[in-house]
Short mmCIF file of C-alpha atoms in Angstrom, two decimals:
data_model
loop_
_atom_site.label_atom_id
_atom_site.label_comp_id
_atom_site.label_asym_id
_atom_site.label_seq_id
_atom_site.Cartn_x
_atom_site.Cartn_y
_atom_site.Cartn_z
CA MET R 1 74.91 -42.00 24.87
CA LYS R 2 72.75 -38.89 24.60
CA LYS R 3 70.18 -40.80 22.57
CA SER R 4 70.05 -43.54 25.22
CA LEU R 5 69.43 -41.01 28.02
CA LEU R 6 66.77 -39.31 25.96
CA TYR R 7 65.10 -42.64 25.31
CA ILE R 8 65.09 -43.55 29.00
CA PHE R 9 63.71 -40.14 29.99
CA THR R 10 60.99 -40.34 27.33
CA LEU R 11 60.01 -43.85 28.39
CA SER R 12 59.85 -42.83 32.05
CA LEU R 13 57.68 -39.86 31.19
CA ILE R 14 55.30 -42.02 29.15
CA LEU R 15 55.03 -44.59 31.95
CA SER R 16 54.44 -41.84 34.51
CA ILE R 17 51.69 -40.25 32.44
CA SER R 18 50.18 -43.66 31.85
CA ALA R 19 50.23 -44.45 35.56
CA CYS R 20 48.65 -41.11 36.42
CA GLY R 21 45.97 -41.69 33.85
CA LYS R 22 45.26 -45.15 35.25
CA PHE R 23 44.95 -43.85 38.80
CA TYR R 24 42.73 -40.96 37.65
CA LYS R 25 40.37 -43.46 36.07
CA LEU R 26 40.35 -45.50 39.29
CA GLU R 27 39.39 -42.43 41.31
CA LYS R 28 36.35 -41.98 39.09
CA SER R 29 35.46 -45.67 39.03
CA THR R 30 32.31 -47.05 40.64
CA ASN R 31 33.51 -50.64 40.34
CA TRP R 32 34.05 -51.45 44.03
CA GLU R 33 35.78 -54.75 43.29
CA GLU R 34 38.30 -52.92 41.11
CA LEU R 35 38.79 -50.17 43.69
CA TYR R 36 39.32 -52.69 46.49
CA ASP R 37 41.92 -54.68 44.54
CA ALA R 38 43.68 -51.52 43.38
CA ALA R 39 43.83 -50.09 46.93
CA ASN R 40 45.40 -53.30 48.21
CA SER R 41 47.79 -53.34 45.26
CA TYR R 42 48.97 -49.77 45.87
CA TYR R 43 49.37 -50.61 49.56
CA GLU R 44 51.54 -53.64 48.77
CA LYS R 45 53.69 -51.55 46.43
CA GLY R 46 54.21 -48.93 49.14
CA GLU R 47 52.21 -46.21 47.37
CA TYR R 48 50.35 -45.38 50.55
CA ASN R 49 48.91 -42.01 49.58
CA LYS R 50 47.18 -43.56 46.57
CA ALA R 51 46.04 -46.46 48.71
CA ILE R 52 44.48 -44.02 51.21
CA ILE R 53 42.56 -42.24 48.45
CA LEU R 54 41.13 -45.50 47.12
CA TYR R 55 40.37 -46.92 50.58
CA ASP R 56 38.46 -43.71 51.30
CA ARG R 57 36.30 -44.52 48.29
CA VAL R 58 35.77 -48.20 48.94
CA LEU R 59 35.56 -48.54 52.73
CA PRO R 60 32.08 -46.98 53.14
CA VAL R 61 30.77 -49.48 50.58
CA ILE R 62 32.34 -52.65 52.01
CA ARG R 63 31.77 -51.74 55.67
CA GLY R 64 30.51 -54.81 57.54
CA SER R 65 31.76 -57.28 54.96
CA GLU R 66 34.64 -59.74 55.33
CA ARG R 67 36.83 -57.56 53.14
CA ALA R 68 36.53 -54.56 55.45
CA GLU R 69 38.82 -56.03 58.10
CA LEU R 70 41.91 -56.16 55.89
CA ALA R 71 41.06 -52.83 54.27
CA ASP R 72 40.70 -51.10 57.65
CA PHE R 73 43.98 -52.58 58.84
CA ASN R 74 45.83 -51.49 55.69
CA TYR R 75 44.17 -48.09 55.87
CA ALA R 76 45.53 -47.53 59.39
CA TYR R 77 48.98 -48.69 58.34
CA SER R 78 48.91 -46.43 55.28
CA HIS R 79 48.53 -43.43 57.57
CA PHE R 80 51.29 -44.76 59.78
CA ARG R 81 53.66 -45.24 56.84
CA THR R 82 53.06 -41.67 55.72
CA LYS R 83 53.84 -40.47 59.28
CA ARG R 84 50.32 -39.29 60.05
CA TYR R 85 50.70 -40.72 63.51
CA ILE R 86 47.68 -39.19 65.25
CA GLU R 87 45.35 -40.33 62.47
CA ALA R 88 47.01 -43.75 62.43
CA ALA R 89 46.57 -44.11 66.21
CA GLY R 90 42.87 -43.36 65.86
CA TYR R 91 42.39 -45.85 63.03
CA PHE R 92 44.33 -48.60 64.84
CA ASN R 93 42.24 -48.01 67.94
CA THR R 94 39.02 -48.13 65.90
CA PHE R 95 40.23 -51.37 64.30
CA TYR R 96 40.79 -52.95 67.71
CA GLN R 97 37.41 -51.81 69.00
CA THR R 98 35.71 -53.17 65.86
CA TYR R 99 37.69 -56.40 65.37
CA ASN R 100 38.87 -57.28 68.88
CA ARG R 101 38.79 -60.99 68.04
CA SER R 102 40.83 -60.57 64.89
CA PRO R 103 44.31 -62.17 64.72
CA MET R 104 45.49 -58.63 63.92
CA ALA R 105 43.86 -57.08 67.02
CA GLU R 106 46.96 -57.33 69.23
CA GLU R 107 49.13 -55.69 66.60
CA ALA R 108 46.53 -52.95 66.09
CA MET R 109 46.48 -52.13 69.80
CA PHE R 110 50.27 -52.01 69.91
CA MET R 111 50.40 -49.83 66.81
CA ASN R 112 47.88 -47.46 68.38
CA ALA R 113 50.28 -47.00 71.32
CA TYR R 114 53.35 -46.88 69.10
CA SER R 115 51.81 -44.21 66.87
CA LEU R 116 51.07 -42.03 69.89
CA TYR R 117 54.60 -42.64 71.14
CA LEU R 118 56.11 -41.48 67.86
CA ASP R 119 53.93 -38.36 67.92
CA ALA R 120 55.02 -37.49 71.48
CA PRO R 121 57.13 -34.30 71.53
CA ASP R 122 60.53 -33.58 73.06
CA PHE R 123 60.66 -32.80 76.79
CA ASN R 124 60.72 -29.01 76.22
CA LEU R 125 57.20 -29.04 74.71
CA ASP R 126 53.78 -29.76 76.18
CA GLN R 127 53.61 -33.41 77.28
CA LYS R 128 49.88 -34.13 76.88
CA SER R 129 50.57 -36.36 73.86
CA SER R 130 53.22 -38.18 75.87
CA ARG R 131 50.74 -38.86 78.67
CA ASP R 132 48.22 -40.17 76.14
CA ALA R 133 50.93 -42.47 74.78
CA VAL R 134 51.79 -43.79 78.26
CA ASN R 135 48.12 -44.55 78.91
CA ALA R 136 47.81 -46.39 75.59
CA ILE R 137 50.99 -48.39 76.20
CA GLN R 138 49.84 -49.30 79.71
CA ILE R 139 46.51 -50.56 78.35
CA PHE R 140 48.38 -52.69 75.81
CA ILE R 141 50.70 -54.13 78.47
CA ASN R 142 47.79 -54.98 80.74
CA LYS R 143 45.82 -56.53 77.89
CA PHE R 144 48.69 -58.51 76.34
CA PRO R 145 51.28 -59.23 79.06
CA GLU R 146 52.62 -62.19 77.07
CA SER R 147 53.00 -60.28 73.82
CA ASP R 148 56.23 -60.38 71.84
CA SER R 149 56.02 -56.59 71.86
CA TYR R 150 55.91 -56.40 75.68
CA GLU R 151 59.60 -55.48 76.14
CA ARG R 152 59.41 -52.95 73.35
CA ALA R 153 56.38 -51.35 74.98
CA MET R 154 58.17 -51.16 78.35
CA GLY R 155 61.12 -49.47 76.64
CA MET R 156 58.74 -46.88 75.20
CA ILE R 157 57.32 -46.15 78.66
CA ASP R 158 60.83 -45.76 80.10
CA ASP R 159 61.71 -43.30 77.35
CA LEU R 160 58.56 -41.26 77.94
CA GLN R 161 59.16 -41.24 81.70
CA ARG R 162 62.62 -39.79 81.04
CA ARG R 163 60.97 -37.02 79.04
CA PHE R 164 58.59 -36.28 81.94
CA GLU R 165 61.54 -36.23 84.31
CA GLU R 166 63.54 -33.85 82.13
CA LYS R 167 60.48 -31.61 81.72
CA ALA R 168 60.01 -31.48 85.50
CA TYR R 169 63.70 -30.72 86.02
CA GLN R 170 63.63 -27.86 83.53
CA GLU R 171 60.54 -26.41 85.23
CA SER R 172 62.29 -26.61 88.60
CA MET R 173 65.31 -24.78 87.25
CA MET R 174 63.04 -22.16 85.69
CA TYR R 175 61.62 -21.34 89.13
CA HIS R 176 65.15 -21.22 90.49
CA ARG R 177 66.20 -18.69 87.85
CA LEU R 178 63.17 -16.54 88.71
CA THR R 179 64.42 -16.19 92.32
CA GLU R 180 67.18 -13.98 90.91
CA GLY R 181 64.63 -11.38 89.81
CA LEU R 182 63.31 -8.28 91.56
CA PHE R 183 60.49 -10.06 93.40
CA PRO R 184 61.79 -13.50 94.39
CA GLY R 185 59.48 -14.16 97.37
CA GLU R 186 56.81 -16.33 95.76
CA PHE R 187 59.37 -18.06 93.57
CA TYR R 188 61.34 -19.16 96.64
CA LYS R 189 58.20 -20.86 97.89
CA ALA R 190 57.48 -22.37 94.46
CA CYS R 191 61.05 -23.69 94.29
CA ILE R 192 60.84 -25.40 97.66
CA ILE R 193 57.57 -27.11 96.79
CA ASN R 194 58.76 -28.02 93.29
CA PHE R 195 62.10 -29.45 94.40
CA GLN R 196 60.43 -31.61 97.05
CA ASN R 197 57.79 -32.87 94.62
CA PHE R 198 60.49 -33.74 92.08
CA ALA R 199 62.28 -35.94 94.62
CA LYS R 200 59.02 -37.74 95.44
CA ASN R 201 58.04 -38.27 91.80
CA TYR R 202 61.52 -39.25 90.55
CA PRO R 203 63.36 -40.81 93.51
CA ASP R 204 66.03 -42.36 91.26
CA SER R 205 66.70 -39.29 89.11
CA LYS R 206 70.25 -38.17 88.38
CA HIS R 207 69.07 -34.61 89.13
CA ASN R 208 68.13 -35.23 92.77
CA GLU R 209 71.53 -34.37 94.24
CA GLU R 210 71.65 -31.02 92.45
CA LEU R 211 68.05 -30.14 93.32
CA SER R 212 68.61 -31.15 96.96
CA PHE R 213 71.48 -28.66 97.05
CA ARG R 214 69.31 -26.02 95.38
CA LEU R 215 66.69 -26.69 98.03
CA VAL R 216 69.19 -25.85 100.77
CA GLU R 217 70.29 -22.73 98.91
CA VAL R 218 66.77 -21.46 98.26
CA ALA R 219 65.52 -22.31 101.75
CA TYR R 220 68.31 -20.26 103.32
CA ASN R 221 67.70 -17.25 101.07
CA TYR R 222 63.95 -17.50 101.71
CA ALA R 223 64.48 -17.61 105.47
CA GLU R 224 67.00 -14.76 105.46
CA ARG R 225 64.55 -12.47 103.64
CA SER R 226 61.50 -13.51 105.66
CA VAL R 227 59.34 -11.25 107.82
CA PHE R 228 59.84 -11.48 111.58
CA ASP R 229 56.92 -13.75 112.47
CA LYS R 230 57.85 -16.33 109.79
CA LYS R 231 61.61 -16.21 110.02
CA GLU R 232 62.10 -18.74 112.83
CA ASP R 233 60.18 -21.57 111.13
CA ARG R 234 61.90 -20.95 107.81
CA LEU R 235 65.34 -20.97 109.41
CA LYS R 236 64.47 -24.32 111.00
CA ASP R 237 63.47 -25.62 107.57
CA SER R 238 66.75 -24.40 106.12
CA ALA R 239 68.74 -26.21 108.82
CA ARG R 240 66.68 -29.38 108.35
CA PHE R 241 67.22 -29.43 104.57
CA ALA R 242 70.97 -28.99 105.09
CA GLU R 243 71.11 -31.92 107.53
CA GLN R 244 69.09 -34.10 105.20
CA PHE R 245 71.47 -33.31 102.36
CA LYS R 246 74.57 -34.15 104.41
CA ARG R 247 73.11 -37.50 105.46
CA LYS R 248 72.04 -38.46 101.95
CA TYR R 249 75.06 -37.16 100.00
CA PRO R 250 78.10 -37.34 102.31
CA GLN R 251 80.50 -37.37 99.35
CA SER R 252 78.77 -34.71 97.27
CA LYS R 253 80.64 -32.02 95.39
CA TYR R 254 78.12 -29.59 96.91
CA LEU R 255 78.93 -30.58 100.49
CA GLY R 256 81.22 -27.59 101.17
CA GLN R 257 78.57 -25.13 100.05
CA VAL R 258 75.90 -26.90 102.09
CA GLU R 259 78.13 -26.70 105.18
CA THR R 260 78.49 -22.97 104.58
CA TYR R 261 74.73 -22.55 104.38
CA ALA R 262 74.30 -24.64 107.52
CA ILE R 263 76.75 -22.41 109.45
CA LYS R 264 75.09 -19.25 108.16
CA THR R 265 71.67 -20.63 109.10
CA THR R 266 72.81 -21.42 112.64
CA LYS R 267 74.29 -17.94 113.05
CA GLU R 268 71.17 -16.33 111.60
CA TYR R 269 68.97 -18.41 113.91
CA ASP R 270 70.99 -17.53 117.04
CA ASN R 271 70.82 -13.83 116.18
CA PHE R 272 67.09 -14.11 115.60
CA ILE R 273 66.51 -15.79 118.98
CA VAL R 274 68.39 -12.96 120.74
CA MET R 275 66.34 -10.38 118.83
CA LYS R 276 63.10 -12.26 119.54
CA LYS R 277 63.87 -12.43 123.25
CA ASP R 278 64.65 -8.71 123.35
CA TYR R 279 61.45 -7.94 121.45
CA GLU R 280 59.33 -10.06 123.80
CA GLU R 281 60.92 -8.43 126.85
CA ARG R 282 60.25 -4.94 125.51
CA LEU R 283 56.72 -5.95 124.63
CA ALA R 284 56.11 -7.33 128.12
CA LYS R 285 57.55 -4.17 129.71
CA LEU R 286 55.34 -1.95 127.58
CA LYS R 287 52.25 -3.98 128.50
CA ALA R 288 53.11 -3.79 132.20
CA GLU R 289 53.46 -0.02 131.97
CA GLN R 290 50.10 0.27 130.27
CA ASP R 291 48.44 -1.91 132.93
CA ALA R 292 50.02 0.23 135.66
CA ASN R 293 48.78 3.42 134.06
CA LYS R 294 45.27 2.03 133.98
CA ALA R 295 45.43 1.09 137.66
CA ILE R 296 46.51 4.57 138.91
CA SER R 297 44.38 6.77 136.65
CA PRO R 298 41.76 9.02 138.40
CA GLU R 299 38.19 7.72 138.41
CA GLY R 300 36.36 8.66 135.26
CA GLU R 301 39.49 9.87 133.48
CA GLU R 302 40.19 8.09 130.23
CA VAL R 303 43.74 6.86 129.85
CA ARG R 304 45.02 6.63 126.32
CA THR R 305 47.16 3.55 125.77
CA ILE R 306 49.44 2.51 122.96
CA PRO R 307 48.04 -0.53 121.16
CA ILE R 308 50.35 -3.55 121.15
CA THR R 309 50.92 -5.08 117.75
CA GLU R 310 53.43 -7.57 116.47
CA ASN R 311 56.04 -6.50 113.97
CA ASN R 312 55.22 -8.07 110.57
CA ASN R 313 58.21 -6.72 108.63
#
């Protein structure tokens, strides 16, 4: 038994060394026919790294010939099979641009898009690659609407759109978390804009109900902490968002909390109107007193008046 295992190991080692020696000789060869056949052979056997090395040698020589088309196609696929997706996408795109009348052109364009799709990151990372993939898929769909790969391409777009949606949701929630910090003012504003944009961009999202509730919550807190001259408009916005939520989600689990915010907003608004009226009355009285003082002052005597300014706190 031990002798048999030793024999098998020794034979494998000899074959491996022999194979390495053969490939080393091919790398040094200047016989382009031999290199071309060997590159195709390694490709067919699934030894893609070796195929890439030999195609790198032979492609500059056969460029423009009939053999270049198959070699370029295999070269792109060799990169794809070794998971070098960005390189593969570039080579498939170059193939399509060079051989757009080839029977393999449709597949090359699809593989360009598919390679970019596979390289696209998860939603929590930068989505530039994902946007490039969507553009490539859209070009393929527009170019080959009858393709057998059409449904597959549409599925890829749907998956990428879900990643964009999840990315946007996470960004929205990040702004929401920042409103709990020491300086929430600007983040309240960012939240309101972000939540509204999310609803416009993803009208069918499962996150819309939650973000609509967060919009009511943030709008109330923003209004409550607002300076005097901006408080009224922001309280109106808070009330409007609450009414919109109640109409759109009458059975929502957040409905009780939204009702509470709506009641608090109404109370806050009524108190503000009373305070605003009192402020305007005091302001008018002060102005009248100043006008009266001007009217009765002796001729030539300067009357010092108190400037009237609005309260911005």
